[in-house]
Short mmCIF file of C-alpha atoms in Angstrom, two decimals:
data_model
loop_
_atom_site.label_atom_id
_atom_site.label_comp_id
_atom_site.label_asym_id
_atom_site.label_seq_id
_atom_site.Cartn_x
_atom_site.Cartn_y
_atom_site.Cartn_z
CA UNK X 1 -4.94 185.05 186.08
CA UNK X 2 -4.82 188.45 187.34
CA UNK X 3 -7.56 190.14 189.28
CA UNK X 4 -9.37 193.43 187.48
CA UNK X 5 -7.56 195.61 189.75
CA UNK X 6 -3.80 194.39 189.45
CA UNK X 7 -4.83 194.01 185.32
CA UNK X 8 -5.96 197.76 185.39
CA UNK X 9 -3.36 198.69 187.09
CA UNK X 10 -5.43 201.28 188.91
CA UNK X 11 -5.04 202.33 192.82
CA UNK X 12 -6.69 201.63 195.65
CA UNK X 13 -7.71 198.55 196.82
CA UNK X 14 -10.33 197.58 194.65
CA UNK X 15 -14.14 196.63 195.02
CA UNK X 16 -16.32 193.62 194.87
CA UNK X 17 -19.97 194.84 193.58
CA UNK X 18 -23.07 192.59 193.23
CA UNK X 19 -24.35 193.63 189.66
CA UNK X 20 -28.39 192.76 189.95
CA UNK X 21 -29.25 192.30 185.75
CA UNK X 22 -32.23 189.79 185.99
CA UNK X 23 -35.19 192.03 187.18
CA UNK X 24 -35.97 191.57 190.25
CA UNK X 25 -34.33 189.56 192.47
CA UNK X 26 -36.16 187.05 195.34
CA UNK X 27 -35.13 187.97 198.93
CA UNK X 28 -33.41 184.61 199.27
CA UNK X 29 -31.60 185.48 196.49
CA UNK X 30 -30.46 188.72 197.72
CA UNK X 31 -29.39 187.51 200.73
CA UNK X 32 -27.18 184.38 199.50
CA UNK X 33 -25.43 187.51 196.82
CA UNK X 34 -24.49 189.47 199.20
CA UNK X 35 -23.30 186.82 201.55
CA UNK X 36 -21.18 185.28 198.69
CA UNK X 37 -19.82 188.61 197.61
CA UNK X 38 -18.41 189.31 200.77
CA UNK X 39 -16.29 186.13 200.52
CA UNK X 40 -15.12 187.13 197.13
CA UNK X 41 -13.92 190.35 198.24
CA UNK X 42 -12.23 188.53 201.38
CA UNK X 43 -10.35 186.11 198.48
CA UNK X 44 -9.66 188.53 196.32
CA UNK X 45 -8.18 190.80 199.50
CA UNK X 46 -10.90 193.33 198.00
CA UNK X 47 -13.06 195.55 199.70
CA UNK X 48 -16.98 194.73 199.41
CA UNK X 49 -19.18 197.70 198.31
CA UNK X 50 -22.65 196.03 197.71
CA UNK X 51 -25.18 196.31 194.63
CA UNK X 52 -23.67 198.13 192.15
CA UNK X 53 -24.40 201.81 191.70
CA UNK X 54 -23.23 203.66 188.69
CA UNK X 55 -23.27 207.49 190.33
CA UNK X 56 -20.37 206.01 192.95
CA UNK X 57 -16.80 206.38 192.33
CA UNK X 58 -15.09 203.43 193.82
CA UNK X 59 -12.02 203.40 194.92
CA UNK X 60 -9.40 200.99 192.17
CA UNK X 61 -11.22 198.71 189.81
CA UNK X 62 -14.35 196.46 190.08
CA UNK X 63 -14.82 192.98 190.12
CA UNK X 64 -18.44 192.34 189.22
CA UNK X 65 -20.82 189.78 190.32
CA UNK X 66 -23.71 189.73 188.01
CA UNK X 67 -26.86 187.79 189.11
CA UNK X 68 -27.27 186.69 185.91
CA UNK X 69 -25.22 186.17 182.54
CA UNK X 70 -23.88 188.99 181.14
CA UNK X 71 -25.35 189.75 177.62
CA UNK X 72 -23.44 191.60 175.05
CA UNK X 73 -19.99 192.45 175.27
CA UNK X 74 -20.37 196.33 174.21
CA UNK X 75 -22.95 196.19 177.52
CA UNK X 76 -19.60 194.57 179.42
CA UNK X 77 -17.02 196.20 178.21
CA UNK X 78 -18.46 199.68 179.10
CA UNK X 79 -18.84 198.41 182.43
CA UNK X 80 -15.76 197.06 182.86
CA UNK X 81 -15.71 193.56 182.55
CA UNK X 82 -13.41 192.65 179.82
CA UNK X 83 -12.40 188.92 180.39
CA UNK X 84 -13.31 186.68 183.01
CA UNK X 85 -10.73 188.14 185.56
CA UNK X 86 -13.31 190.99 186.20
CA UNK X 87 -16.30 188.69 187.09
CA UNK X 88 -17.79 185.83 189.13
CA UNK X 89 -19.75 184.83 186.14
CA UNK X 90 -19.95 184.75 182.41
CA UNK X 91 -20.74 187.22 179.53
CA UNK X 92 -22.18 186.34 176.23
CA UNK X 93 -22.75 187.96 172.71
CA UNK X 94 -26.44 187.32 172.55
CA UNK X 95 -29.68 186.55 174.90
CA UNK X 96 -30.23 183.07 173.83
CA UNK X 97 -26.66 181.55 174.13
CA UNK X 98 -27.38 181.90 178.08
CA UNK X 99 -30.12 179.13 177.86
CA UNK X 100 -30.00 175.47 177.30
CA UNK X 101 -31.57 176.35 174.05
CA UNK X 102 -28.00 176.14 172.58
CA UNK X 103 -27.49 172.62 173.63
CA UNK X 104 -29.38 171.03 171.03
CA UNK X 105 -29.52 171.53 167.19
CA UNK X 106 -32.08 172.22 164.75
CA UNK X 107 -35.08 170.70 162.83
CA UNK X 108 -33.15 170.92 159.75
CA UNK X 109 -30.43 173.35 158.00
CA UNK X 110 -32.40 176.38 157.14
CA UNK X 111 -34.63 175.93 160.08
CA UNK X 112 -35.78 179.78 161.86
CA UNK X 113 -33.10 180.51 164.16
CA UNK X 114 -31.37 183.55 165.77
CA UNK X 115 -28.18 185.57 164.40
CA UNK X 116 -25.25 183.81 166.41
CA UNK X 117 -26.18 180.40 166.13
CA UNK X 118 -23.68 177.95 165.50
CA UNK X 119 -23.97 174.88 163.99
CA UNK X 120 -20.33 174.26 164.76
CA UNK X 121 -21.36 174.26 168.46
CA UNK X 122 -23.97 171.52 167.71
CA UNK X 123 -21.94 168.79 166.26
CA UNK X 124 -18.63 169.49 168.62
CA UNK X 125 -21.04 168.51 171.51
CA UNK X 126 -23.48 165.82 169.69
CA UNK X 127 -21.83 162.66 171.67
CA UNK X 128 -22.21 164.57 174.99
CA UNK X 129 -26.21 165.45 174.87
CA UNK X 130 -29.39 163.96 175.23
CA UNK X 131 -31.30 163.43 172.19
CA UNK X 132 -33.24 166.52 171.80
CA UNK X 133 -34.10 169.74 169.22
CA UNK X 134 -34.50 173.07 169.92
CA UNK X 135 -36.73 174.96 167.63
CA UNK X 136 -37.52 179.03 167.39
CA UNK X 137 -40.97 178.57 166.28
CA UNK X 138 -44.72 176.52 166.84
CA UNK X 139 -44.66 174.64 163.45
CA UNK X 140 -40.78 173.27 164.16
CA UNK X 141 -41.66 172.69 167.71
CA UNK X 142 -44.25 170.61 166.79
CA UNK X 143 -42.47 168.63 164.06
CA UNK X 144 -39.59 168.33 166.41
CA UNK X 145 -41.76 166.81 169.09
CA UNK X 146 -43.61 163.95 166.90
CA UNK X 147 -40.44 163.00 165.33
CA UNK X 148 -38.94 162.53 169.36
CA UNK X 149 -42.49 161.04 170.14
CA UNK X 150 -42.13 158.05 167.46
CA UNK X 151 -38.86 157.00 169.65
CA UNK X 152 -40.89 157.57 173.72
CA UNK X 153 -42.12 160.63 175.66
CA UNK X 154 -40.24 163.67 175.62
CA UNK X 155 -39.85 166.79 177.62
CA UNK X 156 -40.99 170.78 176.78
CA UNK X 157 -38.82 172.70 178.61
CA UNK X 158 -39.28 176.52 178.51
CA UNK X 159 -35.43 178.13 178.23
CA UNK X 160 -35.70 180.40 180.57
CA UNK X 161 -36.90 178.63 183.85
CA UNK X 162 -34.40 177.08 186.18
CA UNK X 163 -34.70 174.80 189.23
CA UNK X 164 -36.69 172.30 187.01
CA UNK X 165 -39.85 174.56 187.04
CA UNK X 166 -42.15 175.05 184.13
CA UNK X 167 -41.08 171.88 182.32
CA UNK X 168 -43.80 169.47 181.02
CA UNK X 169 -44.26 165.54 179.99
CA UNK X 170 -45.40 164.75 177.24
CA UNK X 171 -46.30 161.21 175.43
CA UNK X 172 -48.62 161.82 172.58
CA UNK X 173 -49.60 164.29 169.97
CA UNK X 174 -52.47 165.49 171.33
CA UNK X 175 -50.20 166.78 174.63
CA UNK X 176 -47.74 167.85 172.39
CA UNK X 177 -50.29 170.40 170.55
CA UNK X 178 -52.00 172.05 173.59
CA UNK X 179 -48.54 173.15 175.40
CA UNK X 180 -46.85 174.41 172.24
CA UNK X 181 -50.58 176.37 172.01
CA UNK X 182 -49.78 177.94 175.28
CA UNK X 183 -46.33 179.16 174.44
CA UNK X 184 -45.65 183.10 174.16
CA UNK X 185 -44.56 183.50 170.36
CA UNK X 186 -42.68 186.31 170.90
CA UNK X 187 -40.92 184.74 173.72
CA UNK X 188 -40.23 181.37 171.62
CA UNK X 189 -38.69 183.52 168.74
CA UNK X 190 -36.46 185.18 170.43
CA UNK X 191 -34.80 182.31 173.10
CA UNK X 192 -36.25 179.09 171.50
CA UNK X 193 -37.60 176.06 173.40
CA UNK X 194 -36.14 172.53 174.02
CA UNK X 195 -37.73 169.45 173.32
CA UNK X 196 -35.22 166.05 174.82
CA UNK X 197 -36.25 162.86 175.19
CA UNK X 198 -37.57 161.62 178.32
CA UNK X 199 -35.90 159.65 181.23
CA UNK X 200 -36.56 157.31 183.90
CA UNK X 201 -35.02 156.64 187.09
CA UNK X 202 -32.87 160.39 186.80
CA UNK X 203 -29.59 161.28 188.72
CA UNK X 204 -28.47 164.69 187.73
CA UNK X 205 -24.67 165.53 188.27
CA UNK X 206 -23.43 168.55 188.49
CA UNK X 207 -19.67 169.57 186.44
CA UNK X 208 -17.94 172.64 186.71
CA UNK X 209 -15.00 175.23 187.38
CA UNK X 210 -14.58 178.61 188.59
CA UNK X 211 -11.59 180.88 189.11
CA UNK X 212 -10.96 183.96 190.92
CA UNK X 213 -7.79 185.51 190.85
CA UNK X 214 -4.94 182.93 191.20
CA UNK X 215 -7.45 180.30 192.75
CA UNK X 216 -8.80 177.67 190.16
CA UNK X 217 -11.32 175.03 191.47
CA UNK X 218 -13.11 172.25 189.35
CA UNK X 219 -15.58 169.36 190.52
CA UNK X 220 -18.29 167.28 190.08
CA UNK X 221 -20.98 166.10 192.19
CA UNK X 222 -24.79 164.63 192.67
CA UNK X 223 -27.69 167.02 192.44
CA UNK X 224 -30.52 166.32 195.35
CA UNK X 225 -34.01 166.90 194.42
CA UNK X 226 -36.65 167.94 197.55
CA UNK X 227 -39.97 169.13 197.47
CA UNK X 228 -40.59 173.18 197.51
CA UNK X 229 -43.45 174.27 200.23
CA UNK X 230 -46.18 174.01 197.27
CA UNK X 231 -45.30 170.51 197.06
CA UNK X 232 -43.13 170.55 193.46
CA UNK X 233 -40.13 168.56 192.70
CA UNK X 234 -37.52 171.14 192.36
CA UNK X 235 -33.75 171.70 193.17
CA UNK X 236 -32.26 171.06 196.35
CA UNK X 237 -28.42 171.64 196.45
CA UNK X 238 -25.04 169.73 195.08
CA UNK X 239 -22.87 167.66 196.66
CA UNK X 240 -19.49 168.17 195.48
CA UNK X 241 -16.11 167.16 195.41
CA UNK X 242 -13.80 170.01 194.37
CA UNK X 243 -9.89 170.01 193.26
CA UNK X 244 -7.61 172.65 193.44
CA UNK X 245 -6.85 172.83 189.26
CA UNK X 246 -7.79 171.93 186.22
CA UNK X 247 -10.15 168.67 184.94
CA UNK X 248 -6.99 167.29 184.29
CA UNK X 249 -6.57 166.62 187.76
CA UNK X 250 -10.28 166.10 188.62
CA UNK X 251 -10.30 163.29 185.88
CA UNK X 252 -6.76 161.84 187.56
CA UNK X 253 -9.13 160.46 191.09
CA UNK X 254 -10.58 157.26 191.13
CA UNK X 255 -14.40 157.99 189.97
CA UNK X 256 -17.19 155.83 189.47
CA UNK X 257 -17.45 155.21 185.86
CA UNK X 258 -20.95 157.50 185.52
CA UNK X 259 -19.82 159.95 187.34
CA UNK X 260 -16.33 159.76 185.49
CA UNK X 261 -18.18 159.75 182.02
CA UNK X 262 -20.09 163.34 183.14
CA UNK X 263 -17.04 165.00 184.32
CA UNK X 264 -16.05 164.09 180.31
CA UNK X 265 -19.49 165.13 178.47
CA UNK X 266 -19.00 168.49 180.40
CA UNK X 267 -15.33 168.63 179.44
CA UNK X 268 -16.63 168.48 175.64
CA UNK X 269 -19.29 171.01 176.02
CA UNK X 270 -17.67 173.35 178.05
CA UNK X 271 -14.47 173.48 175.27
CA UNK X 272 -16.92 173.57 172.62
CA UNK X 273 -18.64 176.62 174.08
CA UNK X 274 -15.10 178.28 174.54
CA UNK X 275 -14.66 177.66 171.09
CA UNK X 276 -17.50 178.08 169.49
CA UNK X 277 -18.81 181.67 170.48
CA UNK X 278 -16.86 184.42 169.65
CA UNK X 279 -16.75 187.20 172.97
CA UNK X 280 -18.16 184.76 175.38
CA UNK X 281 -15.84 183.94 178.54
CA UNK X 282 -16.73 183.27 181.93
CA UNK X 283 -14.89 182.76 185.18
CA UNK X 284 -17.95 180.75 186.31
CA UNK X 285 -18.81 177.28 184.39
CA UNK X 286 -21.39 174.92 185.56
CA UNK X 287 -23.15 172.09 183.74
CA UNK X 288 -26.06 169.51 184.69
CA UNK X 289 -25.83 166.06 183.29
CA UNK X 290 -28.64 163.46 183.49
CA UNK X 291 -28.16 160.15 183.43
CA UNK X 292 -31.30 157.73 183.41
CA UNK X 293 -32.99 154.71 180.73
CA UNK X 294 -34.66 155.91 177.96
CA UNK X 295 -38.29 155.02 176.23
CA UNK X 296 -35.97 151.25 175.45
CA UNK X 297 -34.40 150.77 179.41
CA UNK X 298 -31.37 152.02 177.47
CA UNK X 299 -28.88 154.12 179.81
CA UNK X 300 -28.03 157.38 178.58
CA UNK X 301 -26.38 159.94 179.81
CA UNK X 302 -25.60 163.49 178.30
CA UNK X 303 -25.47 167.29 179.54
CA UNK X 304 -28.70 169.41 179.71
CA UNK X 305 -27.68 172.89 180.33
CA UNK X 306 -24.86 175.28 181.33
CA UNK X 307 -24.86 178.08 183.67
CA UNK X 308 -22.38 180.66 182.88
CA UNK X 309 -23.57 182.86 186.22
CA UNK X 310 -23.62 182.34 190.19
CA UNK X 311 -26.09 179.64 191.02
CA UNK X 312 -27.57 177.15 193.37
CA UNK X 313 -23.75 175.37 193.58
CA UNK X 314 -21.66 178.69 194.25
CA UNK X 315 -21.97 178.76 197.79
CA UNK X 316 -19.82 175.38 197.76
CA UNK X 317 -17.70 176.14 194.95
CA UNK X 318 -16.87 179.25 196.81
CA UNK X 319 -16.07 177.54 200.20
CA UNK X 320 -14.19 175.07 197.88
CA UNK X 321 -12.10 178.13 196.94
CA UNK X 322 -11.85 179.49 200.75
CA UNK X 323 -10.22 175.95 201.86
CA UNK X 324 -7.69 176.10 198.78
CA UNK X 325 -6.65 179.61 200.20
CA UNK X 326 -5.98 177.86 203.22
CA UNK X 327 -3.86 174.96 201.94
CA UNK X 328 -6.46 172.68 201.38
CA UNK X 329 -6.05 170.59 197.39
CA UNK X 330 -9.33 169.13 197.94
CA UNK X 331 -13.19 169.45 199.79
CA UNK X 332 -15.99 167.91 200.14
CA UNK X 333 -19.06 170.26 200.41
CA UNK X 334 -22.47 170.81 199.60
CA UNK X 335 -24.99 173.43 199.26
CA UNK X 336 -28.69 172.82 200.68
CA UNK X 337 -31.74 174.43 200.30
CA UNK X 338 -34.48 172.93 202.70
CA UNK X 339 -37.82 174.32 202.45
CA UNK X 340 -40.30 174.64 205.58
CA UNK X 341 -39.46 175.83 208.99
CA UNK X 342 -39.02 172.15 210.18
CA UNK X 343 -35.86 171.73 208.35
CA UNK X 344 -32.71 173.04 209.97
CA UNK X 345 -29.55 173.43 208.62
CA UNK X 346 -26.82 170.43 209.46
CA UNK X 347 -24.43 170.81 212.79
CA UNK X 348 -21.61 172.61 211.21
CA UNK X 349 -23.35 174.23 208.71
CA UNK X 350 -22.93 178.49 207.44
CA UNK X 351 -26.19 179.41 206.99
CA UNK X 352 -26.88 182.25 203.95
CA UNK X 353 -30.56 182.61 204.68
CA UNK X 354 -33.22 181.50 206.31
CA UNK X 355 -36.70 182.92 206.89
CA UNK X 356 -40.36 183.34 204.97
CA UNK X 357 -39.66 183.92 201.63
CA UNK X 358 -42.56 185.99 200.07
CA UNK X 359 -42.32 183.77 197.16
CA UNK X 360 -41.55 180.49 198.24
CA UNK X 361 -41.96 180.42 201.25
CA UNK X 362 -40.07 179.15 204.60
CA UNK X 363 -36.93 178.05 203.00
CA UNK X 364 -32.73 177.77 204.66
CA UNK X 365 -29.95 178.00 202.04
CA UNK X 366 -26.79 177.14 203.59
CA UNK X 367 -23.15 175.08 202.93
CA UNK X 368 -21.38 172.56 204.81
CA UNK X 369 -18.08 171.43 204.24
CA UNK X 370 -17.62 167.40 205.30
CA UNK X 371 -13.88 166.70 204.11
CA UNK X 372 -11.47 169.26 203.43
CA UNK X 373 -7.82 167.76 202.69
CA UNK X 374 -6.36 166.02 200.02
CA UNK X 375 -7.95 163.53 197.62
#
């Protein structure tokens, strides 16, 4: 794969921008962006010019690194990015195929749903999800959610939160009616909301790739869950293990059979997505799988979301890539996020940011590499 700038064929050496295009970004957030855009312009042998301002004239082409997806390829191309070589992320056609609303289908054909939705997409990934529905309206939601509730509890889960935040347990009717009462209609037609059966005893893995320029990396790992200073169960960091190549040769180690069977359900959805929507690429794929026993003490397992944009897992698929540009073929490393000024980063650790967080408080982000060689 070539990089923007050798693909443009422009002069100069080229410049890594952070591209901020979800609001307002958290000062933790900030910090850990600008930290990991550095290294991509060190990778890339790029020079680093910040957040993105469209009055500069930078010297060769850009290589962008949005904060989140990228919606609309017009809105792309115009900036530049015209396939994944020109990005540390993804770009989409439309708003809602950036959300885990995609991952499940419909009430029934004909049910409300946006323009771009593909059925197609639905069944290619049906033996790699959870059972679920994802529904565009109150009256579907609702429908959707006693049908799930005649087989156990089930889960709301509002599209566009992340970390595990705003999602809600529900295990009868009555539950059911006053959250889908407290939903923003405007909100729900336009990105959707998933309803998915309910789990016990939950270990989330985490299955991706990423490639910039010549370097491609794919892994899979074990999400950790902490508590946030307000006391919530939310996300805190991946442990992965990361090969130099493609899932072929992620698949060819010796993993434990659940572990082996997520690196496959992500497999399925991420070539599904590929094929599926028409103008999305991304040079940054990462999916979450839960595995857990249903409503029955049945095991399932099956993928809950994608995340086509840098997230909580970059920092250690981009350290990953650092030790492949050194000769490495395989790493061990994790990203952490430890919340209260108690917690301190391990020995060995880089840390990306620590401090008071005006909106979360006391919180370290950092990586920590704990085998780098081959597998």
């Amino acid at each position: 794969m070539k990089t923007a700038v050798e693909r443009e064929g422009r002069n100069g050496p080229g410049t890594v921008v952070i591209y901020s295009n979800r609001g307002r970004e958290a000062l933790h957030e900030r910090a850990v962006h600008l930290d990991l855009g550095h290294r991509l312009a060190r990778l890339q042998g790029l020079d680093f010019g910040g957040e993105y301002d469209p009055d500069t004239r930078y010297p060769g082409g850009l290589y962008f690194v949005p904060t989140g997806t990228v919606i609309g390829r017009r809105n792309a191309g115009r900036l530049g990015m015209r396939s994944a070589a020109d990005l540390f992320g993804g770009v989409v056609p439309r708003p809602f195929m950036a959300t885990k609303a995609i991952t499940h289908g419909l009430l029934r054909s004909g049910a409300q749903a946006p323009p771009g939705w593909s059925p197609g997409f639905v069944r290619r990934v049906a033996d790699a999800v959870l059972r679920g529905f994802t529904a565009f309206n109150r009256k579907e939601a609702g429908e959707a959610g006693r049908r799930l509730l005649a087989e156990g509890p089930l889960r709301i889960k509002p599209v566009l939160a992340t970390g595990g935040r705003g999602q809600r347990l529900v295990a009868d009717p009555a539950e059911l009616e006053r959250q889908l009462a407290a939903l923003d209609e405007t909100e729900l037609s336009r990105f959707g909301l998933v309803l998915e059966e309910h789990l016990e005893q939950v270990s989330t893995y985490s299955v991706g790739q990423v490639q910039v320029g010549d370097l491609l990396a794919t892994y899979c790992g074990t999400q950790r869950l902490t508590r946030d200073n307000r006391g919530e169960e939310v996300y805190g960091g991946s442990d992965l293990l990361v090969v130099a190549g493609d899932f072929a040769e992620l698949l060819a180690l010796e993993l434990d059979d659940p572990l082996r069977l997520a690196v496959q359900q992500a497999r399925i959805y991420d070539a599904a997505a590929l094929r599926s929507f028409a103008g999305f690429f991304a040079s940054r794929r990462n999916y979450d799988i839960a595995r857990g026993l249903d409503s029955r003490g049945r095991t399932r397992s099956g993928v809950l979301e994608q995340s086509w944009r840098i997230g909580g897992a970059s920092s250690a698929e981009i350290t990953a890539l650092e030790a492949f540009r050194a000769g490495a073929r395989s790493v061990r490393t994790s990203s952490l996020e430890l919340f209260g000024e108690d917690k301190v980063a391990p020995a060995g650790a880089s840390v990306l940011f620590r401090g008071e967080d005006p909106e979360l408080g006391y919180l370290t982000k950092c990586v920590v590499t704990t085998d780098n060689g081959n597998p």
